Tab-separated table of C-alpha atoms in Angstrom:
chain	number	residue	atom	x	y	z
A	9	MET	CA	104.309	94.027	106.441
A	10	GLU	CA	106.174	92.825	103.358
A	11	ILE	CA	105.322	89.236	102.458
A	12	GLY	CA	107.008	88.962	99.082
A	13	ARG	CA	108.419	90.600	95.988
A	14	GLY	CA	109.120	89.723	92.385
A	15	ALA	CA	110.859	91.635	89.628
A	16	GLN	CA	108.100	94.246	89.525
A	17	TYR	CA	106.262	94.711	92.809
A	18	ARG	CA	106.705	94.595	96.552
A	19	VAL	CA	103.744	92.852	98.230
A	20	ASP	CA	102.558	93.975	101.668
A	21	ASP	CA	99.846	92.364	103.776
A	22	ILE	CA	97.515	95.220	104.740
A	23	GLY	CA	95.004	93.102	106.659
A	24	GLY	CA	91.378	92.374	105.964
A	25	GLY	CA	92.287	89.708	103.437
A	26	ARG	CA	94.000	92.213	101.144
A	27	VAL	CA	97.537	92.939	99.964
A	28	ARG	CA	99.068	96.081	98.481
A	29	LYS	CA	101.438	95.882	95.537
A	30	THR	CA	103.868	98.749	95.020
A	31	LEU	CA	106.171	99.087	92.014
A	32	LEU	CA	109.835	98.547	92.817
A	33	THR	CA	112.555	101.023	91.986
A	34	ALA	CA	114.824	100.183	89.052
A	35	ALA	CA	117.595	99.137	91.443
A	36	GLU	CA	115.264	96.917	93.479
A	37	SER	CA	113.942	95.279	90.337
A	38	ARG	CA	117.452	94.715	88.977
A	39	ALA	CA	118.484	92.962	92.163
A	40	VAL	CA	115.697	90.429	91.602
A	41	TYR	CA	115.999	89.785	87.882
A	42	GLU	CA	119.754	89.992	87.232
A	43	PRO	CA	120.369	86.385	88.343
A	44	TRP	CA	117.837	85.252	85.691
A	45	HIS	CA	119.774	86.718	82.746
A	46	GLU	CA	123.122	86.550	81.057
A	47	PRO	CA	125.085	89.803	81.606
A	48	ASP	CA	124.645	91.017	78.017
A	49	GLY	CA	122.410	94.037	78.642
A	50	SER	CA	119.359	92.428	77.039
A	51	ALA	CA	117.209	91.966	80.162
A	52	PHE	CA	113.484	92.409	79.733
A	53	ASP	CA	112.072	95.750	80.969
A	54	TYR	CA	109.969	94.329	83.800
A	55	LEU	CA	108.883	97.664	85.263
A	56	ALA	CA	107.654	99.122	81.978
A	57	GLN	CA	105.724	95.929	81.315
A	58	ALA	CA	104.170	96.063	84.790
A	59	VAL	CA	102.933	99.622	84.293
A	60	ALA	CA	101.575	98.899	80.811
A	61	ASN	CA	99.787	95.755	81.946
A	62	ALA	CA	98.293	97.472	84.986
A	63	ALA	CA	96.873	100.193	82.738
A	64	HIS	CA	95.374	97.633	80.389
A	65	VAL	CA	93.881	95.553	83.201
A	66	GLN	CA	92.389	98.696	84.714
A	67	ALA	CA	90.750	99.569	81.396
A	68	LEU	CA	89.588	95.996	80.849
A	69	LEU	CA	87.878	95.873	84.242
A	70	ALA	CA	86.173	99.203	83.620
A	71	ALA	CA	84.599	97.648	80.530
A	72	TYR	CA	84.081	94.130	81.935
A	73	PRO	CA	83.716	94.292	85.730
A	74	GLU	CA	82.597	90.648	85.820
A	75	LEU	CA	86.280	89.744	85.408
A	76	SER	CA	87.311	91.318	88.695
A	77	ASP	CA	86.980	88.196	90.849
A	78	THR	CA	89.230	86.226	88.482
A	79	LEU	CA	91.964	88.843	88.991
A	80	GLY	CA	91.729	89.210	92.753
A	81	ASN	CA	89.457	92.280	92.690
A	82	PRO	CA	92.252	94.796	92.144
A	83	ASP	CA	91.689	98.371	93.279
A	84	PHE	CA	94.106	100.617	91.418
A	85	GLU	CA	95.542	103.660	93.145
A	86	SER	CA	97.608	104.178	89.988
A	87	THR	CA	99.444	102.002	87.476
A	88	THR	CA	102.259	101.674	90.012
A	89	ALA	CA	100.257	100.676	93.103
A	90	TYR	CA	97.100	98.710	93.755
A	91	THR	CA	95.452	96.504	96.357
A	92	GLN	CA	94.206	93.001	95.721
A	93	ASP	CA	92.680	89.985	97.452
A	94	LYS	CA	95.206	87.940	99.396
A	95	VAL	CA	95.552	84.401	98.031
A	96	HIS	CA	97.350	81.145	98.650
A	97	ILE	CA	99.867	80.842	95.805
A	98	LEU	CA	99.405	77.633	93.807
A	99	GLY	CA	102.978	76.501	94.341
A	100	GLU	CA	102.397	76.511	98.084
A	101	MET	CA	99.063	74.731	97.755
A	102	LEU	CA	100.148	71.853	95.539
A	103	GLU	CA	102.818	70.714	97.978
A	104	ASN	CA	100.333	70.168	100.788
A	105	ILE	CA	97.149	68.694	99.333
A	106	SER	CA	96.018	65.345	97.972
A	107	THR	CA	96.656	64.315	94.393
A	108	ASP	CA	92.927	64.468	93.612
A	109	ASP	CA	92.665	68.014	94.981
A	110	ALA	CA	95.782	69.058	93.078
A	111	ARG	CA	94.319	67.706	89.857
A	112	ARG	CA	91.121	69.655	90.471
A	113	ILE	CA	93.198	72.804	90.852
A	114	ILE	CA	94.950	72.100	87.558
A	115	ARG	CA	91.574	71.690	85.831
A	116	SER	CA	90.334	74.931	87.410
A	117	TYR	CA	93.472	76.704	86.254
A	118	VAL	CA	92.824	75.618	82.667
A	119	SER	CA	89.231	76.874	82.927
A	120	LEU	CA	90.632	80.209	84.126
A	121	VAL	CA	92.956	80.346	81.114
A	122	HIS	CA	89.987	79.767	78.791
A	123	THR	CA	88.015	82.524	80.528
A	124	HIS	CA	90.844	85.000	80.121
A	125	TRP	CA	91.337	84.034	76.493
A	126	ARG	CA	87.714	85.006	75.908
A	127	TYR	CA	88.555	88.489	77.172
A	128	GLY	CA	91.635	88.773	75.001
A	129	PHE	CA	94.565	88.194	77.319
A	130	ALA	CA	96.770	85.361	78.505
A	131	ASP	CA	99.749	84.562	80.690
A	132	ARG	CA	102.441	84.424	78.003
A	133	ILE	CA	104.867	82.509	80.281
A	134	TYR	CA	102.420	80.053	81.911
A	135	ASN	CA	103.890	80.061	85.384
A	136	PRO	CA	100.737	79.348	87.414
A	137	LEU	CA	102.589	78.148	90.493
A	138	VAL	CA	103.785	81.716	91.090
A	139	ASN	CA	101.324	83.844	89.087
A	140	SER	CA	98.055	82.241	90.223
A	141	GLY	CA	96.499	81.448	93.570
A	142	ILE	CA	93.456	80.252	95.482
A	143	ASN	CA	91.184	82.962	96.904
A	144	SER	CA	89.058	82.830	100.043
A	145	HIS	CA	86.243	81.149	98.079
A	146	GLY	CA	88.487	78.343	96.871
A	147	ASP	CA	88.645	79.648	93.289
A	148	VAL	CA	91.788	79.743	91.148
A	149	ILE	CA	92.583	83.322	90.122
A	150	LEU	CA	95.376	85.150	88.315
A	151	CYS	CA	97.086	87.325	90.898
A	152	ASP	CA	100.154	88.514	88.966
A	153	PHE	CA	99.608	90.640	85.839
A	154	GLY	CA	103.289	91.102	85.071
A	155	GLU	CA	103.623	88.310	82.526
A	156	ILE	CA	100.338	88.602	80.636
A	157	THR	CA	99.910	89.652	77.037
A	158	PHE	CA	97.009	91.220	75.169
A	159	ASP	CA	98.581	90.450	71.793
A	160	ARG	CA	96.786	87.616	70.021
A	161	ASP	CA	99.843	86.579	68.024
A	162	VAL	CA	102.036	86.393	71.135
A	163	ALA	CA	99.384	84.411	72.981
A	164	ALA	CA	98.903	82.056	70.036
A	165	LYS	CA	102.637	81.418	69.804
A	166	SER	CA	102.744	80.472	73.504
A	167	VAL	CA	100.055	77.873	72.826
A	168	ALA	CA	101.648	76.593	69.626
A	169	THR	CA	104.991	76.090	71.372
A	170	THR	CA	103.436	74.610	74.561
A	171	ARG	CA	105.185	77.340	76.528
A	172	TRP	CA	104.029	75.842	79.843
A	173	LEU	CA	106.391	72.897	79.375
A	174	ARG	CA	109.387	75.280	79.376
A	175	ALA	CA	108.234	77.305	82.375
A	176	ASN	CA	109.785	77.038	85.824
A	177	SER	CA	106.380	76.112	87.226
A	178	TYR	CA	106.597	72.846	85.308
A	179	ILE	CA	110.322	72.155	85.103
A	180	GLU	CA	111.431	73.114	88.616
A	181	ASP	CA	108.459	73.771	90.905
A	182	MET	CA	105.799	71.216	89.983
A	183	PRO	CA	105.699	68.162	92.281
A	184	ASP	CA	106.965	65.206	90.241
A	185	ALA	CA	103.801	63.208	90.899
A	186	LEU	CA	101.699	65.899	89.189
A	187	LYS	CA	103.853	66.477	86.118
A	188	PRO	CA	102.332	63.741	83.916
A	189	TYR	CA	98.769	64.905	84.631
A	190	TYR	CA	99.677	68.577	84.108
A	191	HIS	CA	101.508	67.725	80.882
A	192	ASP	CA	98.615	65.724	79.466
A	193	TYR	CA	95.705	67.865	80.657
A	194	LEU	CA	97.148	71.159	79.437
A	195	GLY	CA	98.245	69.518	76.203
A	196	GLU	CA	94.699	68.290	75.611
A	197	HIS	CA	92.853	71.490	76.541
A	198	LEU	CA	95.232	74.327	75.597
A	199	THR	CA	95.400	73.815	71.857
A	200	ALA	CA	95.308	75.911	68.713
A	201	GLU	CA	91.676	74.875	68.297
A	202	THR	CA	90.550	75.840	71.802
A	203	PHE	CA	92.530	79.058	71.530
A	204	ALA	CA	90.839	80.020	68.250
A	205	ALA	CA	87.411	79.165	69.631
A	206	ASN	CA	87.864	81.262	72.776
A	207	TRP	CA	90.126	84.203	72.007
A	208	GLY	CA	88.218	87.477	72.210
A	209	ALA	CA	84.798	85.816	72.231
A	210	ALA	CA	83.536	87.936	75.157
A	211	LEU	CA	84.835	91.255	73.871
A	212	SER	CA	82.546	93.895	72.404
A	213	GLY	CA	85.518	96.110	71.593
A	214	ASP	CA	89.185	96.623	72.428
A	215	PRO	CA	89.598	98.454	75.770
A	216	THR	CA	92.065	101.308	75.572
A	217	PRO	CA	94.621	101.410	78.402
A	218	LEU	CA	94.028	104.248	80.831
A	219	GLN	CA	96.693	106.943	80.974
């Protein structure tokens, strides 16, 4: 049963606490992303990015299986289809919990960002309310690989420009009562200094994407 779709994948609930993500066709993807862009032909190639990122995540997990839980334990059938733990998306969670619990989730999200920096990747857009979720153990994980980058310079620029303050998760979707805390906590803990200290620290080499 389909439970959602973005610009890259259709998401189906397959039972047993798992979902299956299947790459959209070009026409299906276009129907999702066209409202986001001006009609000038310069839209981002979402499907190519999805396939490339899936290959890189697959290679990364082969080298560092300890990361699997933080990514929803993906099981790749190919770079165009994989299964993953079902989660509660952060945007849904933050609307229905106490302020203290929401702040704990924000802190956990930042810890997740630091962990992923250590393995050489980051969400370049910083849209946690749609790209991250809470798993069955109550942990914050990254469930959408479509907007991550493995490029240090790109990741560093996102930090330097506080990209999270221009993301829809902050501007449009974040409950107003949480915005000041989110603004201040991320600003304090996602800095050029913490980025430099963490980026790539856990890597013993650079995983090569699987073909």
